[in-house]
Tab-separated table of C-alpha atoms in Angstrom:
chain	number	residue	atom	x	y	z
A	1	UNK	CA	-9.040	35.836	-17.932
A	2	UNK	CA	-7.491	39.042	-19.211
A	3	UNK	CA	-7.708	40.155	-22.831
A	4	UNK	CA	-4.186	38.823	-23.423
A	5	UNK	CA	-5.192	35.345	-22.230
A	6	UNK	CA	-8.593	35.340	-23.938
A	7	UNK	CA	-9.317	32.354	-26.133
A	8	UNK	CA	-10.740	34.699	-28.737
A	9	UNK	CA	-9.838	38.413	-28.760
A	10	UNK	CA	-12.768	40.696	-27.982
A	11	UNK	CA	-12.007	42.730	-31.106
A	12	UNK	CA	-12.492	39.649	-33.287
A	13	UNK	CA	-15.847	38.967	-31.654
A	14	UNK	CA	-16.973	42.599	-31.941
A	15	UNK	CA	-16.098	42.510	-35.645
A	16	UNK	CA	-18.679	39.775	-36.305
A	17	UNK	CA	-21.535	41.317	-34.325
A	18	UNK	CA	-24.099	42.753	-36.722
A	19	UNK	CA	-27.363	44.625	-36.287
A	20	UNK	CA	-30.513	43.174	-37.817
A	21	UNK	CA	-34.072	44.124	-36.908
A	22	UNK	CA	-32.715	46.472	-34.277
A	23	UNK	CA	-30.871	43.671	-32.444
A	24	UNK	CA	-27.171	42.974	-32.084
A	25	UNK	CA	-26.707	39.476	-33.459
A	26	UNK	CA	-24.090	36.987	-34.578
A	27	UNK	CA	-24.315	34.755	-37.640
A	28	UNK	CA	-24.407	30.990	-37.242
A	29	UNK	CA	-21.323	30.640	-39.447
A	30	UNK	CA	-19.328	33.160	-37.386
A	31	UNK	CA	-20.295	31.396	-34.173
A	32	UNK	CA	-19.390	28.020	-35.651
A	33	UNK	CA	-15.944	29.382	-36.518
A	34	UNK	CA	-15.448	30.709	-32.996
A	35	UNK	CA	-16.597	27.419	-31.448
A	36	UNK	CA	-14.478	25.490	-33.994
A	37	UNK	CA	-17.383	23.376	-35.227
A	38	UNK	CA	-19.029	23.150	-38.636
A	39	UNK	CA	-21.977	25.434	-39.207
A	40	UNK	CA	-24.217	22.462	-39.971
A	41	UNK	CA	-23.295	20.887	-36.604
A	42	UNK	CA	-24.216	24.089	-34.788
A	43	UNK	CA	-27.524	24.425	-36.659
A	44	UNK	CA	-28.347	20.742	-36.123
A	45	UNK	CA	-27.796	21.119	-32.368
A	46	UNK	CA	-29.997	24.205	-32.304
A	47	UNK	CA	-32.791	22.427	-34.207
A	48	UNK	CA	-32.656	19.503	-31.759
A	49	UNK	CA	-33.236	21.971	-28.935
A	50	UNK	CA	-35.568	24.381	-30.731
A	51	UNK	CA	-37.607	24.984	-27.558
A	52	UNK	CA	-34.566	26.749	-26.049
A	53	UNK	CA	-34.418	29.311	-28.878
A	54	UNK	CA	-37.532	31.494	-29.045
A	55	UNK	CA	-37.745	34.277	-31.638
A	56	UNK	CA	-36.047	36.814	-29.367
A	57	UNK	CA	-33.024	34.461	-29.021
A	58	UNK	CA	-32.615	33.448	-32.659
A	59	UNK	CA	-34.183	34.091	-36.051
A	60	UNK	CA	-33.479	33.311	-39.678
A	61	UNK	CA	-32.562	36.150	-42.017
A	62	UNK	CA	-34.883	37.022	-44.890
A	63	UNK	CA	-33.653	37.023	-48.492
A	64	UNK	CA	-33.408	40.830	-48.424
A	65	UNK	CA	-31.397	40.837	-45.193
A	66	UNK	CA	-29.099	38.135	-46.529
A	67	UNK	CA	-28.569	40.059	-49.797
A	68	UNK	CA	-27.705	43.162	-47.780
A	69	UNK	CA	-25.217	41.120	-45.768
A	70	UNK	CA	-23.605	39.722	-48.913
A	71	UNK	CA	-23.333	43.186	-50.434
A	72	UNK	CA	-21.759	44.449	-47.234
A	73	UNK	CA	-18.977	41.883	-47.531
A	74	UNK	CA	-18.855	41.761	-51.314
A	75	UNK	CA	-19.092	37.981	-51.397
A	76	UNK	CA	-21.148	35.618	-53.443
A	77	UNK	CA	-22.667	32.419	-52.193
A	78	UNK	CA	-23.847	31.168	-55.578
A	79	UNK	CA	-21.371	28.304	-56.062
A	80	UNK	CA	-20.591	25.983	-53.219
A	81	UNK	CA	-22.105	28.404	-50.733
A	82	UNK	CA	-24.983	28.277	-48.308
A	83	UNK	CA	-28.066	26.341	-49.259
A	84	UNK	CA	-30.259	28.012	-46.665
A	85	UNK	CA	-30.649	31.455	-45.157
A	86	UNK	CA	-28.409	31.932	-42.127
A	87	UNK	CA	-29.623	31.962	-38.576
A	88	UNK	CA	-28.591	34.790	-36.308
A	89	UNK	CA	-28.399	34.697	-32.543
A	90	UNK	CA	-29.033	37.541	-30.127
A	91	UNK	CA	-27.033	37.883	-26.931
A	92	UNK	CA	-29.486	35.582	-25.128
A	93	UNK	CA	-29.352	33.071	-27.944
A	94	UNK	CA	-25.564	32.988	-27.791
A	95	UNK	CA	-25.763	32.388	-24.048
A	96	UNK	CA	-28.115	29.461	-24.676
A	97	UNK	CA	-25.727	27.992	-27.275
A	98	UNK	CA	-23.164	27.077	-24.628
A	99	UNK	CA	-25.651	24.698	-23.011
A	100	UNK	CA	-26.617	23.175	-26.357
A	101	UNK	CA	-23.069	22.648	-27.622
A	102	UNK	CA	-21.831	21.656	-24.177
A	103	UNK	CA	-18.107	21.629	-24.832
A	104	UNK	CA	-15.336	23.292	-22.815
A	105	UNK	CA	-14.456	25.504	-25.794
A	106	UNK	CA	-18.100	26.557	-26.243
A	107	UNK	CA	-18.246	27.631	-22.600
A	108	UNK	CA	-14.985	29.591	-22.769
A	109	UNK	CA	-15.857	31.250	-26.080
A	110	UNK	CA	-19.321	32.129	-24.764
A	111	UNK	CA	-17.781	33.931	-21.817
A	112	UNK	CA	-15.717	36.029	-24.227
A	113	UNK	CA	-18.752	36.703	-26.415
A	114	UNK	CA	-20.791	37.829	-23.392
A	115	UNK	CA	-17.967	40.203	-22.445
A	116	UNK	CA	-17.998	41.630	-25.976
A	117	UNK	CA	-21.772	42.193	-25.841
A	118	UNK	CA	-21.446	43.884	-22.434
A	119	UNK	CA	-18.612	46.059	-23.731
A	120	UNK	CA	-20.726	47.146	-26.720
A	121	UNK	CA	-23.716	47.826	-24.478
A	122	UNK	CA	-21.561	49.944	-22.143
A	123	UNK	CA	-20.103	51.827	-25.100
A	124	UNK	CA	-23.608	52.519	-26.417
A	125	UNK	CA	-24.792	53.674	-22.977
A	126	UNK	CA	-21.734	55.885	-22.634
A	127	UNK	CA	-22.380	57.311	-26.082
A	128	UNK	CA	-26.024	58.029	-25.232
A	129	UNK	CA	-25.030	59.732	-21.965
A	130	UNK	CA	-22.456	61.826	-23.809
A	131	UNK	CA	-25.049	62.727	-26.436
A	132	UNK	CA	-27.483	63.869	-23.725
A	133	UNK	CA	-24.774	65.995	-22.101
A	134	UNK	CA	-23.912	67.588	-25.446
A	135	UNK	CA	-27.614	68.366	-26.023
A	136	UNK	CA	-27.852	70.064	-22.612
A	137	UNK	CA	-24.694	72.068	-23.300
A	138	UNK	CA	-25.961	73.054	-26.750
A	139	UNK	CA	-29.213	74.326	-25.262
A	140	UNK	CA	-27.356	76.229	-22.547
A	141	UNK	CA	-24.896	77.780	-24.981
A	142	UNK	CA	-27.571	78.402	-27.599
A	143	UNK	CA	-29.273	80.740	-25.107
A	144	UNK	CA	-25.983	82.444	-24.257
A	145	UNK	CA	-24.940	82.770	-27.889
A	146	UNK	CA	-28.370	84.063	-28.772
A	147	UNK	CA	-27.700	87.013	-26.450
A	148	UNK	CA	-24.271	87.540	-28.030
A	149	UNK	CA	-25.666	87.352	-31.564
A	150	UNK	CA	-28.464	89.782	-30.668
A	151	UNK	CA	-25.873	92.238	-29.331
A	152	UNK	CA	-23.748	91.838	-32.475
A	153	UNK	CA	-26.825	92.380	-34.660
A	154	UNK	CA	-27.648	95.588	-32.771
A	155	UNK	CA	-24.069	96.840	-33.108
A	156	UNK	CA	-23.786	96.074	-36.816
A	157	UNK	CA	-27.282	97.193	-37.798
A	158	UNK	CA	-27.474	100.423	-39.795
A	159	UNK	CA	-28.724	103.353	-37.760
A	160	UNK	CA	-32.464	103.819	-37.942
A	161	UNK	CA	-33.721	106.479	-40.329
A	162	UNK	CA	-34.649	109.672	-38.507
A	163	UNK	CA	-36.523	112.624	-39.843
A	164	UNK	CA	-34.258	115.503	-40.769
A	165	UNK	CA	-33.949	117.882	-37.885
A	166	UNK	CA	-33.646	121.620	-38.179
A	167	UNK	CA	-30.231	122.729	-37.350
A	168	UNK	CA	-29.782	125.272	-34.680
A	169	UNK	CA	-27.589	128.291	-35.195
A	170	UNK	CA	-27.034	131.101	-37.582
A	171	UNK	CA	-26.806	130.464	-41.292
A	172	UNK	CA	-25.731	133.321	-43.464
A	173	UNK	CA	-27.685	132.172	-46.527
A	174	UNK	CA	-30.942	132.325	-44.630
A	175	UNK	CA	-30.324	135.603	-42.909
A	176	UNK	CA	-32.636	138.441	-43.691
A	177	UNK	CA	-31.280	141.894	-43.040
A	178	UNK	CA	-34.029	144.185	-43.900
A	179	UNK	CA	-34.097	143.196	-47.484
A	180	UNK	CA	-36.246	140.640	-49.046
A	181	UNK	CA	-34.993	137.714	-50.691
């Protein structure tokens, strides 16, 4: 399926991928929206199959992480909001969700989500490679510019102080012509 025919645009998926504990993750509520199920249905299915979701596939946010998330979006969950801390799913956890939910939409949406994760991973790898290349260039040019800056410093430095030299030649004021000074 091309991006134009995608069930869910990759940009929409990338917008709901967050980073917690150094992992790219998706919130249970965002996934439920994408799968077009209620969040409680998604969580209930996950709990029924808890053995399929080890800690590196899914974890529950702490109060601090959840507060940070709420501040990020400027929303409040105090009235009519969540009664529990949200679960987040890593890329592997999202892949496992398609087998737990087992609906045609879940399978199709999961394919799009996997593509989004791969796209982000490729972008990160590309960024790291570019960063390494820039570092190499900086080191190379730092050495070259160091030579240039040294030359400029030598050219702009004041001349070194030299002891006063005696001038050669005849000076009338110092001439002695048979008379004493």
